[in-house]
Coordinates of C-alpha atoms and ligand atoms in Angstrom, one line a residue:
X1 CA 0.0 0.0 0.0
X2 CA 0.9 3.3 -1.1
X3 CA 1.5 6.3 1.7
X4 CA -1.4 8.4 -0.6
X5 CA -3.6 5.1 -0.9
X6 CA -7.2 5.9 0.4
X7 CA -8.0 3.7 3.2
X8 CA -11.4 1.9 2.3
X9 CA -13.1 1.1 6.4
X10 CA -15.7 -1.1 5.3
X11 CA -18.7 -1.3 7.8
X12 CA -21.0 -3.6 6.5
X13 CA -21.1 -6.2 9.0
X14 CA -21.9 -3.8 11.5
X15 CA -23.6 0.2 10.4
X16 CA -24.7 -1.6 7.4
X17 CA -26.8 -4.3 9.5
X18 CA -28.7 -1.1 11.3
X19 CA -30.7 -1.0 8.0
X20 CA -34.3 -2.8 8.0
X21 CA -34.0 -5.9 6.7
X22 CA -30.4 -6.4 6.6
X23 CA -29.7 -9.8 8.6
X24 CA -26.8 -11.4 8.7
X25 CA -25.8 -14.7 10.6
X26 CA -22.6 -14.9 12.3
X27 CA -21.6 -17.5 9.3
X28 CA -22.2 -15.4 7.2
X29 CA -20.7 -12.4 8.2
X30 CA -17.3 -14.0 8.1
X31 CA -17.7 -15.0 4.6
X32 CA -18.8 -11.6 3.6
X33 CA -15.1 -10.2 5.7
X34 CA -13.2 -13.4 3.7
X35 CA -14.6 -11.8 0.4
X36 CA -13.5 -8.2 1.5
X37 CA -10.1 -9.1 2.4
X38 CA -9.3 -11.3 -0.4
X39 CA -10.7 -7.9 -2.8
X40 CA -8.0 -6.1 -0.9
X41 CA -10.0 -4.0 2.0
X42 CA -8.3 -2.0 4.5
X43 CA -10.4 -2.5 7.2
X44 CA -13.5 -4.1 8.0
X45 CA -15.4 -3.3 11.0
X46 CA -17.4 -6.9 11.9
X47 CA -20.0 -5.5 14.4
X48 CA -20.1 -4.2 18.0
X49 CA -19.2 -7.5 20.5
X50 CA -20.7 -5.4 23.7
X51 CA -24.5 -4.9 22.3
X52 CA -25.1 -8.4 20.8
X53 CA -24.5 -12.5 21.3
X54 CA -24.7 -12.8 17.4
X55 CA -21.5 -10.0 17.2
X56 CA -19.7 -11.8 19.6
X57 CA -19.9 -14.9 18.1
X58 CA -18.2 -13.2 15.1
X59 CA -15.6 -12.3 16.6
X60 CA -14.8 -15.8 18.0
X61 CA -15.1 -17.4 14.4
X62 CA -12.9 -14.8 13.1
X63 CA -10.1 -15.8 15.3
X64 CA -9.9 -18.7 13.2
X65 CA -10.2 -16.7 9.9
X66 CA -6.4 -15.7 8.8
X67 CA -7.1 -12.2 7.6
X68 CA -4.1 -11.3 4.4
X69 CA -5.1 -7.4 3.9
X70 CA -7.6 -6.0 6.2
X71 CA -7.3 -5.2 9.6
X72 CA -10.3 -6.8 11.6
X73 CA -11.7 -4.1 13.6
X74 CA -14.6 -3.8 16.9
X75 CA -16.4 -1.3 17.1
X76 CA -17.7 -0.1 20.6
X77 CA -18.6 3.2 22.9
X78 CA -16.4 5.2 24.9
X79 CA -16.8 4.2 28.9
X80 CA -20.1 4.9 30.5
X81 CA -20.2 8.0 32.5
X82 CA -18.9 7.4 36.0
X83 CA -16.6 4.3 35.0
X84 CA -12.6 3.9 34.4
X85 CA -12.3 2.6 31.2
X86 CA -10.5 -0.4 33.1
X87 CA -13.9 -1.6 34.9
X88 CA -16.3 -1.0 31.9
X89 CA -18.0 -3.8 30.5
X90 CA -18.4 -2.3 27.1
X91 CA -14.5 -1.5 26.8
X92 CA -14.1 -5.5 28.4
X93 CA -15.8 -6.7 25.4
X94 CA -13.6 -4.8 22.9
X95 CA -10.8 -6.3 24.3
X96 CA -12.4 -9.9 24.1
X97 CA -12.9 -9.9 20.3
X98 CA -9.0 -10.0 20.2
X99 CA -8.8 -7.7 16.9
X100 CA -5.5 -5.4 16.3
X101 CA -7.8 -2.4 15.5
X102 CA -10.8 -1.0 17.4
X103 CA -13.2 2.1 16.7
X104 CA -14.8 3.7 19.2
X105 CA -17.3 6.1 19.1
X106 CA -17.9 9.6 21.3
X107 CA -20.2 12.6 21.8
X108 CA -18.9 15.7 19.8
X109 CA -22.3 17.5 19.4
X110 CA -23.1 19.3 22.5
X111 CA -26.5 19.0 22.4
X112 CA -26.2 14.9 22.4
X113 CA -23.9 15.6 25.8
X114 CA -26.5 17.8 27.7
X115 CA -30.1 16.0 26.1
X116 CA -28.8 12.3 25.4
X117 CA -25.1 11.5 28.4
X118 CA -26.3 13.8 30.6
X119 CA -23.2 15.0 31.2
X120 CA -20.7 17.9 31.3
X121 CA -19.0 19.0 28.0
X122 CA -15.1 18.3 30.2
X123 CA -16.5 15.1 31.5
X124 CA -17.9 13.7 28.2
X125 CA -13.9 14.6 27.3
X126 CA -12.3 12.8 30.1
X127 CA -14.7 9.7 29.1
X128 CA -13.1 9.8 26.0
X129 CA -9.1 10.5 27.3
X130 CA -9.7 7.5 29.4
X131 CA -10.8 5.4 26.8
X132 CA -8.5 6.3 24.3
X133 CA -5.8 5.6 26.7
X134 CA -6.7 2.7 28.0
X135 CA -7.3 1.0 24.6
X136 CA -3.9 2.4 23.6
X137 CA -2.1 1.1 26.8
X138 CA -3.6 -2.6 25.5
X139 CA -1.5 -2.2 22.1
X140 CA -4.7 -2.1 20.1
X141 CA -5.0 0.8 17.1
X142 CA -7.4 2.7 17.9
X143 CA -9.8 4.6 15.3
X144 CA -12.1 7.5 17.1
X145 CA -15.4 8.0 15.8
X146 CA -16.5 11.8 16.2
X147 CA -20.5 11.0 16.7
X148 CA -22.3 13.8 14.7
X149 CA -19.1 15.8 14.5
X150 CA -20.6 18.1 11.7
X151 CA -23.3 19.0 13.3
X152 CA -21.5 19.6 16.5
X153 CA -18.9 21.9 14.3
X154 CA -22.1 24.3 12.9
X155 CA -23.0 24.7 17.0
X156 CA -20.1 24.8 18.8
X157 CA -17.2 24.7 16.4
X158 CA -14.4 25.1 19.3
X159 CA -15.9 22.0 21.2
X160 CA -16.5 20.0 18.7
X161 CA -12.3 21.1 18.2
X162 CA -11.7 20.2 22.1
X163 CA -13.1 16.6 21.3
X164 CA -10.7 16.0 18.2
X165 CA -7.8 17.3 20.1
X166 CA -8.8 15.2 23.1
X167 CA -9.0 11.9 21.2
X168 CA -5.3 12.6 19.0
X169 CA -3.4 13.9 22.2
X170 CA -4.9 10.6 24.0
X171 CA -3.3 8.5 21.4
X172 CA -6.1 7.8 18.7
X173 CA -4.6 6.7 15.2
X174 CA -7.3 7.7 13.0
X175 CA -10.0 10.7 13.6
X176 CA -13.3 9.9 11.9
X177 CA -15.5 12.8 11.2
X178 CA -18.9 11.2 11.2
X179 CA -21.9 12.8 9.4
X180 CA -24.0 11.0 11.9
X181 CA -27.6 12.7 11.0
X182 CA -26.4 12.4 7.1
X183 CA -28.2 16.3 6.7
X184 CA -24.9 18.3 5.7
X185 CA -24.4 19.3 2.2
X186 CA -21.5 18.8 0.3
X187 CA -20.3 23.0 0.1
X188 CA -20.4 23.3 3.8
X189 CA -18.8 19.6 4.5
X190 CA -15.9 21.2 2.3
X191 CA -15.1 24.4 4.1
X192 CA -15.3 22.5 7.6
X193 CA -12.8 19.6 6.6
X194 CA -10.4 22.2 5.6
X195 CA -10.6 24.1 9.0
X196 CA -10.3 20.7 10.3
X197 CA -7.4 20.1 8.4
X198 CA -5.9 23.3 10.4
X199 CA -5.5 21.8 13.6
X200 CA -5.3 18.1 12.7
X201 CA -2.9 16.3 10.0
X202 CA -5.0 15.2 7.0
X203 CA -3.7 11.6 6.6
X204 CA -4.9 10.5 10.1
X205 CA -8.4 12.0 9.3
X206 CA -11.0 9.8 8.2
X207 CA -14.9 10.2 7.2
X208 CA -18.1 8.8 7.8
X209 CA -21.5 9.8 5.8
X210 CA -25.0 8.7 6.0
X211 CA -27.1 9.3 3.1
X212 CA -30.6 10.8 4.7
X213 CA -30.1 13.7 1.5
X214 CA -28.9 11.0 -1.2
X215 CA -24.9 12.3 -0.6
X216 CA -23.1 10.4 1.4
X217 CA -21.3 9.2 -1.4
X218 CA -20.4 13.0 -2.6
X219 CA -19.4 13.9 0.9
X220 CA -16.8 11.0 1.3
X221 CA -15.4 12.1 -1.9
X222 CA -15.7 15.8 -1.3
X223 CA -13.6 15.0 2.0
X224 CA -11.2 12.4 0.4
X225 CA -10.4 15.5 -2.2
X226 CA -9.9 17.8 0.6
X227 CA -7.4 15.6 2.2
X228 CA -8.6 13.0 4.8
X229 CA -7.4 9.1 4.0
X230 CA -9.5 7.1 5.1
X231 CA -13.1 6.5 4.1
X232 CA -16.1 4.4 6.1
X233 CA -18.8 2.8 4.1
X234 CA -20.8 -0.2 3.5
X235 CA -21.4 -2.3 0.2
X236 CA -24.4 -1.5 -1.8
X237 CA -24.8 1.8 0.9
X238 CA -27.6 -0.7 3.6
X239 CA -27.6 0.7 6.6
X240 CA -29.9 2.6 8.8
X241 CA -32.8 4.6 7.6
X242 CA -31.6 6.0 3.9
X243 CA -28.8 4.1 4.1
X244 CA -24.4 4.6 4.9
X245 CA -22.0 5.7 1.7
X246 CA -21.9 3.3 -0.6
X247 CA -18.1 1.9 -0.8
X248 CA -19.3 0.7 -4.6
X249 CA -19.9 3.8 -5.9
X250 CA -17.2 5.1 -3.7
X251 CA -14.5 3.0 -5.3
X252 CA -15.5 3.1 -8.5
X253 CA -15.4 6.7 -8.4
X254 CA -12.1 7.1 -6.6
X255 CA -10.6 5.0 -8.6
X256 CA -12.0 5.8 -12.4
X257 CA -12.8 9.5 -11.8
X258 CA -10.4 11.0 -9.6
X259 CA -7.7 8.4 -10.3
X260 CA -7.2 7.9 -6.3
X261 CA -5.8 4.1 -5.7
X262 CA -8.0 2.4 -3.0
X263 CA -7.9 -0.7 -4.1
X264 CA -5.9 -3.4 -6.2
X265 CA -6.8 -2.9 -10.1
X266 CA -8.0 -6.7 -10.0
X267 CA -10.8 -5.8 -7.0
X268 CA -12.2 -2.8 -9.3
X269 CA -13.0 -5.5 -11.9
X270 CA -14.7 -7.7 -9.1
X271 CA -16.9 -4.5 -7.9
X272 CA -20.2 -5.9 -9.7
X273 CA -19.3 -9.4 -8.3
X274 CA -19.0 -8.0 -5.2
X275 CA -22.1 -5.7 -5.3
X276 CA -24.3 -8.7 -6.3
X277 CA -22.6 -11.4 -3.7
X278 CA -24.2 -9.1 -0.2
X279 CA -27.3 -8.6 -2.1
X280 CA -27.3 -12.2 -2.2
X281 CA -26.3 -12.7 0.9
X282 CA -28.9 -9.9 2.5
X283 CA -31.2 -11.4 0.0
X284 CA -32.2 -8.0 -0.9
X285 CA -33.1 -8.2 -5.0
X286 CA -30.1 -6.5 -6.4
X287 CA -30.8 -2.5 -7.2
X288 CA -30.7 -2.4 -11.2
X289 CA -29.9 1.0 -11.2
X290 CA -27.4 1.2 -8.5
X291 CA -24.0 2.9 -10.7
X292 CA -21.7 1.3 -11.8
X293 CA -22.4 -1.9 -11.4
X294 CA -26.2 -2.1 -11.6
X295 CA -27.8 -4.3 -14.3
X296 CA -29.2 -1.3 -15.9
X297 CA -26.2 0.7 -15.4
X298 CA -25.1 0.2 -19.0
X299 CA -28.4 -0.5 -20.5
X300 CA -30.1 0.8 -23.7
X301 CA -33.2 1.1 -25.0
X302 CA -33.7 4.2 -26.9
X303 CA -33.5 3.4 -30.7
X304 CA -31.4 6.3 -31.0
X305 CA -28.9 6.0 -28.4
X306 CA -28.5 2.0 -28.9
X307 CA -28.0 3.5 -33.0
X308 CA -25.0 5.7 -31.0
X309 CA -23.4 3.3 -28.6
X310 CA -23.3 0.9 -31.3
X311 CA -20.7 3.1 -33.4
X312 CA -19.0 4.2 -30.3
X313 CA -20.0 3.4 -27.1
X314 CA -18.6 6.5 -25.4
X315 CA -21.5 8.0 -26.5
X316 CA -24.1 7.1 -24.0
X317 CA -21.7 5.2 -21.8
X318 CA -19.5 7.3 -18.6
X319 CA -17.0 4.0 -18.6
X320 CA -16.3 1.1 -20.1
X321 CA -18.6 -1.2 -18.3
X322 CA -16.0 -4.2 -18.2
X323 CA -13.8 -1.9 -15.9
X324 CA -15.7 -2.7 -12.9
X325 CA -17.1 -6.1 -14.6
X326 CA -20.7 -5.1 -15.7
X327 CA -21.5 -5.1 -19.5
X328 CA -23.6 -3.1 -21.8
X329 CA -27.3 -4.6 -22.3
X330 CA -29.9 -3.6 -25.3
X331 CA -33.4 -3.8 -24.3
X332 CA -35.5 -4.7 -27.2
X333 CA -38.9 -2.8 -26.8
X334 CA -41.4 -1.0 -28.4
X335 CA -39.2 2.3 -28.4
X336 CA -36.2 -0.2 -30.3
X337 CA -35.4 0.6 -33.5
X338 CA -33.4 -1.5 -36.2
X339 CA -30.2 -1.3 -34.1
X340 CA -31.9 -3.0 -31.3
X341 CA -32.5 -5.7 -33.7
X342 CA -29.2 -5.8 -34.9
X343 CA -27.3 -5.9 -31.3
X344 CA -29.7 -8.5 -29.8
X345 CA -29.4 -10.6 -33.2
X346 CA -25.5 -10.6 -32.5
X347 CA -26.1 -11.2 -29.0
X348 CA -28.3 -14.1 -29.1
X349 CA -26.3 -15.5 -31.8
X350 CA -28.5 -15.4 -35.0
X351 CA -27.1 -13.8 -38.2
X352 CA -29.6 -11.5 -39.9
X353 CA -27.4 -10.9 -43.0
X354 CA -27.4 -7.7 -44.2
X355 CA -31.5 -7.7 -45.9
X356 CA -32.9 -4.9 -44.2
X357 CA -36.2 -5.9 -44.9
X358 CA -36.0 -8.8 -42.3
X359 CA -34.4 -6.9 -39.8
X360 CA -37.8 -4.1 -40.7
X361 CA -40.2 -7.0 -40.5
X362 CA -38.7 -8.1 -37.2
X363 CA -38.9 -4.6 -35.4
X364 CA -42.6 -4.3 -37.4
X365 CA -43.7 -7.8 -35.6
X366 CA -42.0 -6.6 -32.3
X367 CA -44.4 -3.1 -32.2
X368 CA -47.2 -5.0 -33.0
X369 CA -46.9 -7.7 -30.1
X370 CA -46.0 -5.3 -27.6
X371 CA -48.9 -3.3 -28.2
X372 CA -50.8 -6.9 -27.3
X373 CA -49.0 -6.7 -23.9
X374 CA -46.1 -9.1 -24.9
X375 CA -42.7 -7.9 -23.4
X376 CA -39.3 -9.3 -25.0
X377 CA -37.0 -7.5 -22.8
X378 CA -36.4 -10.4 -20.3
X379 CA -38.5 -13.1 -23.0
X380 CA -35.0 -13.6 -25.1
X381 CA -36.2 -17.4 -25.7
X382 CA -39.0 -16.1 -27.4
X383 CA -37.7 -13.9 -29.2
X384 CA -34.8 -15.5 -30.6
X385 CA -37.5 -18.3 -31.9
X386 CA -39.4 -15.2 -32.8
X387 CA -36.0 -14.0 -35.1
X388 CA -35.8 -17.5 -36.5
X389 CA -39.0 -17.4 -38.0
X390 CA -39.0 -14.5 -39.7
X391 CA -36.0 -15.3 -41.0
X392 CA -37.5 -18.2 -42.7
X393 CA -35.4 -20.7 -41.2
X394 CA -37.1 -22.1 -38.5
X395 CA -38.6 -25.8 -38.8
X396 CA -41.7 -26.3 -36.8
X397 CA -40.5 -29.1 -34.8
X398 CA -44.2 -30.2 -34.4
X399 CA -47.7 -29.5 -35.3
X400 CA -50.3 -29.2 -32.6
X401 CA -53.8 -31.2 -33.2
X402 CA -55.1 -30.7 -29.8
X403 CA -55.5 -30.6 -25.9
X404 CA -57.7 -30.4 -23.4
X405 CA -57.2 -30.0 -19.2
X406 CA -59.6 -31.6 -17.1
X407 CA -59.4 -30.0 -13.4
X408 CA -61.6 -32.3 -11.1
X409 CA -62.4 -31.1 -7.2
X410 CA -64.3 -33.2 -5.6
X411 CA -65.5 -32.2 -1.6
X412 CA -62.5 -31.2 0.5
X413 CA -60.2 -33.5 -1.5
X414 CA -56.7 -31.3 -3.5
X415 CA -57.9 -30.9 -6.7
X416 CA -56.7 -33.4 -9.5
X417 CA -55.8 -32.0 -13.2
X418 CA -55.0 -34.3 -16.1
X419 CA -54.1 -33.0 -19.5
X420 CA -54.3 -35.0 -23.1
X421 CA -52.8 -33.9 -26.0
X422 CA -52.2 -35.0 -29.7
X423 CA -49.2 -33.5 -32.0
X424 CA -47.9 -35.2 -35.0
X425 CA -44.2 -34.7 -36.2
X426 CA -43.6 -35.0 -39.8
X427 CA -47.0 -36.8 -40.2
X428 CA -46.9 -39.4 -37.3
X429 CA -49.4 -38.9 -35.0
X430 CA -48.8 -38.8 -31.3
X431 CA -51.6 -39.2 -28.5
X432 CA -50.5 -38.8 -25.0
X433 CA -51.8 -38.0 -21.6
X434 CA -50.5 -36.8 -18.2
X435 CA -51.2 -35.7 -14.8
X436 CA -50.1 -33.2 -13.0
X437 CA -50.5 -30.3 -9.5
X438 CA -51.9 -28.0 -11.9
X439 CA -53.2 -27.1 -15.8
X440 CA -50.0 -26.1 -16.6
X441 CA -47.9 -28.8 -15.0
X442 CA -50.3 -31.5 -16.7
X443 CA -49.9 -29.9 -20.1
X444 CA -45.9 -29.6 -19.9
X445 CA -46.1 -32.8 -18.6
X446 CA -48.2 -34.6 -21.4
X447 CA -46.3 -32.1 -24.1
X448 CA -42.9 -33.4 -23.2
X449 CA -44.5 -36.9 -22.9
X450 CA -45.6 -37.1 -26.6
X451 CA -42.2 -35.3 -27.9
X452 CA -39.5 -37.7 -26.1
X453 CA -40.5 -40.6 -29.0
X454 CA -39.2 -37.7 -31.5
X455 CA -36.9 -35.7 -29.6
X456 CA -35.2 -38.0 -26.4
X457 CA -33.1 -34.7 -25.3
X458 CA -36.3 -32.7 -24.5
X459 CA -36.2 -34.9 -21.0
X460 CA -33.1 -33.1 -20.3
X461 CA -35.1 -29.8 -19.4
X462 CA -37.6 -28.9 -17.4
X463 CA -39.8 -25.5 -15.7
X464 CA -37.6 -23.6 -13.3
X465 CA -40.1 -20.8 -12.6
X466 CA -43.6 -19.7 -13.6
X467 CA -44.9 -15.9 -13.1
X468 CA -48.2 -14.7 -14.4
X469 CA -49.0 -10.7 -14.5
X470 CA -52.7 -9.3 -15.3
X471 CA -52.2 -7.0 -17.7
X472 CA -54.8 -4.1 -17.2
X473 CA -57.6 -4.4 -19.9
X474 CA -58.7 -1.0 -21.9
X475 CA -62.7 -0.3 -21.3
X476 CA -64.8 -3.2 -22.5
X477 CA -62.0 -5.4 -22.6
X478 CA -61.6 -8.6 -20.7
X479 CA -58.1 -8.3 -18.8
X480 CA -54.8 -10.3 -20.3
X481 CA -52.3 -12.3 -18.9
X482 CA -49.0 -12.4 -19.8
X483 CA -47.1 -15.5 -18.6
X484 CA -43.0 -15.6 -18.3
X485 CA -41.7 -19.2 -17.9
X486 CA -38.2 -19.9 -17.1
X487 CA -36.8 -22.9 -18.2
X488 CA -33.1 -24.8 -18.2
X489 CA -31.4 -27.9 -19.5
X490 CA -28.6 -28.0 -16.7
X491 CA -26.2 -25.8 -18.9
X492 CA -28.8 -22.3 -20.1
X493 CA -31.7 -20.8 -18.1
X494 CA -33.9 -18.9 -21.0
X495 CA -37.2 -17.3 -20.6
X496 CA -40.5 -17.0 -22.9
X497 CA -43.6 -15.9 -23.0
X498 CA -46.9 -16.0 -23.7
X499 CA -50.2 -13.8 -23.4
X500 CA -53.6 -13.7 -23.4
X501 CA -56.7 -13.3 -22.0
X502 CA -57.2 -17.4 -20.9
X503 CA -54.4 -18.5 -19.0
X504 CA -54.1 -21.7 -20.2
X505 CA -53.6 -20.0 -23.8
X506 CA -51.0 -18.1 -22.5
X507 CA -48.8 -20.6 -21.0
X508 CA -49.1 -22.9 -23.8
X509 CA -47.3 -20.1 -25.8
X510 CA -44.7 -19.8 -23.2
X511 CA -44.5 -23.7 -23.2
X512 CA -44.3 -23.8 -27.2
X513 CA -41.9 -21.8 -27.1
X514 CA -39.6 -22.7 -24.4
X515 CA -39.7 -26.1 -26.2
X516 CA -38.7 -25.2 -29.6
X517 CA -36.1 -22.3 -28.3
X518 CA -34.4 -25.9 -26.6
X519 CA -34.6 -27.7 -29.9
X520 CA -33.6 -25.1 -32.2
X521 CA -30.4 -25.3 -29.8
X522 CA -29.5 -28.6 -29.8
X523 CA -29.9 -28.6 -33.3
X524 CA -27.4 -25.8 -33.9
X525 CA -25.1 -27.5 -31.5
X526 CA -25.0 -31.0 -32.9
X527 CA -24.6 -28.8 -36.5
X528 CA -21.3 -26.6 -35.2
X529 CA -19.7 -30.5 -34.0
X530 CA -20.3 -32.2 -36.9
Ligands
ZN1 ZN1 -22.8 5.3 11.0

């Protein structure tokens, strides 16, 4: 590490587990730390082992976890009012989770001190002398978090000084100016970290933001650009109400934008890995949108600006995507135009040639269904099946004669559904029948049934997930359904889709589909070996 390195504090095991919904077992906390350290993290601060059972626990497992970068680090309060640092449990249980760095936090607002501690402004300092010292005195590093330091600065700038002073001249290795309250804007963040700067050496200063007015992640870089090292954040920004800085975004920008090293150049490429490994985790559904390394971050759907990117990508695009491991993405919908077409063509594999006309009659056909409430943007099995028949090459693997679904209920008996069906490939007739725990399952069921004789592979795949969306009917109109099935052989998950205003109809699309998008593969497959 470089002496002008940022220092990335990541806190996502512990600030970033105040936000609703954020769980994490103690398990799985130290595979999110193992993650962190092999990407090269500085520090990561694994939870607070005097407030919770599940945090100590941590902190035992991690004994066992050899750390190669980051510095484990507890996080705790100053001594309680009253107590020697030496007899407080809180400072006790810091010293238990047997990491080389600890953070502590203290009061630096005065109104916290007189309405929250109850205590006098030079007692609230010798709680934090004591603590400092003491921790020191146990050969730990000690990192000082200045509770709402900003908005102690804007009311009592020369106390909020007193407690910096305090904390450094006690022995404190890093001083965190925390944004506690998240409400200060970027301008005024600015002018205080430079009168900071004044009285305490820039490269021991770190920062802390919350987000409650969407920039936390402007004021960790407004302060990193003013001077301080280190910077405190969590992945993906959890954390309580709107949230911590988001060490993503902060990265990425640090390291693209104001070409600031943070971390190694490998770990920037592993940011969108990353990103989607604690969503995971948190099983929160990833945020498409979130920069950088969102799934819509480099996504297109304007005719126009998919025409632009595709002659140079610049044009619509901050980075190269790749640089923090996300790619660009063309939706195809009813705003595509030809280059849609075009892109998702390449993408899916198919070769339009260079006929205009099929490329017109495939964005004409496109226009037309989406105004009947289909939706190709996540469909891609359809629509590559879609492609292939307007492009004349597609062999209709089968021929429908006909089904029908019996659903039978009989008292308080589970319902019992059977399906029948007869297809005929290339003129052979095929009757079959199946049960199953629903219409849909029956007719899959008694579909696949009838097409093993032709096509044994087809037993290879099967349904991996079924959604069904009304689709909100004009005046008059009976309401749609549009149905998305997912399907997958072992090797590719693709999805189709079918829609109309009987449900059974619908899925039968999606089904047809799903079937012949799995044919028309193996075929091309078994063609490329031979
Ligand atoms: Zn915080």
């Amino acid at each position: 590490m470089n002496s002008g390195d940022v220092l990335i504090y990541d806190t996502t095991l512990r600030d970033g587990t105040q936000g609703e919904q954020i769980n994490f077992s103690a398990e799985e906390k130290v595979r999110i730390a193992q993650r962190l350290d092999e990407m090269g993290f500085h520090y990561i601060e694994g939870g607070w082992p005097g407030s919770n059972p599940k945090d100590a626990r941590f902190f035992e497992l991690a004994k066992e976890v050899p750390f190669k970068y980051a510095r484990l680090t507890a996080f705790g309060s100053t001594t309680k009012p009253q107590t020697e640092a030496a007899a407080c449990p809180h400072i006790a249980a810091l010293l238990q989770a047997e990491t080389p760095s600890v953070a502590i936090f203290g009061k630096t607002w005065d109104l916290h001190i007189f309405d929250i501690l109850n205590v006098s402004l030079e007692e609230n300092l010798a709680m934090i002398r004591n603590s400092v010292e003491y921790l020191k005195a146990k050969g730990k590093e000690v990192i000082f978090d200045a509770e709402h330091f900003f908005d102690g600065f804007k009311d009592n700038p020369a106390y909020a000084r007193r407690v910096l002073e305090t904390a450094l001249s006690a022995g404190a290795d890093m001083i965190v100016l925390c944004d506690t309250n998240g409400g200060t804007m970027p301008h005024n963040l600015t002018t205080i970290v430079h009168e900071v700067i004044s009285y305490i050496p820039p490269h021991l200063l770190g920062i802390h933001a919350h987000n409650d007015c969407g920039l936390a992640v402007a004021n960790s870089l407004a302060a990193v650009h003013a001077g301080v090292r280190m910077v405190h954040g969590t992945i993906n920004g959890y954390g309580e109400r709107c949230g911590n800085a988001d060490l993503v975004s902060i990265i990425g920008n640090l390291h693209l934008k104001m070409n600031r090293k943070c971390l190694p150049e490998a770990s920037i490429r592993e940011l969108t890995h990353l990103s989607n490994y604690v969503s995971d985790i948190a099983n929160i559904p990833p945020l498409n949108s979130r920069p950088f390394v969102g799934r819509s971050a480099f996504t297109h759907k304007g005719g126009v600006h998919v025409d632009a990117v595709l002659k140079n990508p610049a044009a619509y695009e901050h980075i190269n995507p790749e640089l923090v491991g996300n790619h660009e993405r063309v939706l195809v919908s009813d705003l595509s135009g030809k280059s849609n077409i075009a892109y998702k063509a390449r993408e899916l594999g198919i070769d339009l040639g260079t006929e205009m006309s099929i490329n017109k009659k495939i964005v004409q056909q496109i226009k037309m269904m989406e105004d009947q409430g289909y939706h190709f943007d996540s469909a891609e099995g359809s629509l590559s099946v879609l492609m292939k028949k307007i492009k004349g090459e597609f062999k209709e693997p089968f021929v429908l004669e006909s089904f029908q679904v019996f659903n039978a209920k009989t008292g308080d008996n589970p319902p019992t559904t059977q399906a029948s069906i007869k297809i005929s490939v290339g003129g052979e007739e095929e009757l079959t029948a199946a049960e199953g725990n629903g219409p849909v399952n029956a007719l899959d069921n008694a579909l696949r049934k009838a097409l093993t004789k032709f096509y044994p592979h087809i037993k290879d795949m099967h349904l991996s997930d079924y959604k069904v969306r009304i689709l909100e009917g004009c005046e008059g109109t009976a309401a749609k359904v549009r149905v998305l099935i997912d399907s997958t052989d072992g090797e590719d998950i693709w999805s189709t889709i079918g829609v109309s205003t009987n449900i059974i109809e619908a899925s039968w699309q999606a089904l047809v589909d799903s079937i012949q998008y799995k044919l028309s593969k193996d075929e091309e497959h078994a063609k490329s070996k031979a």
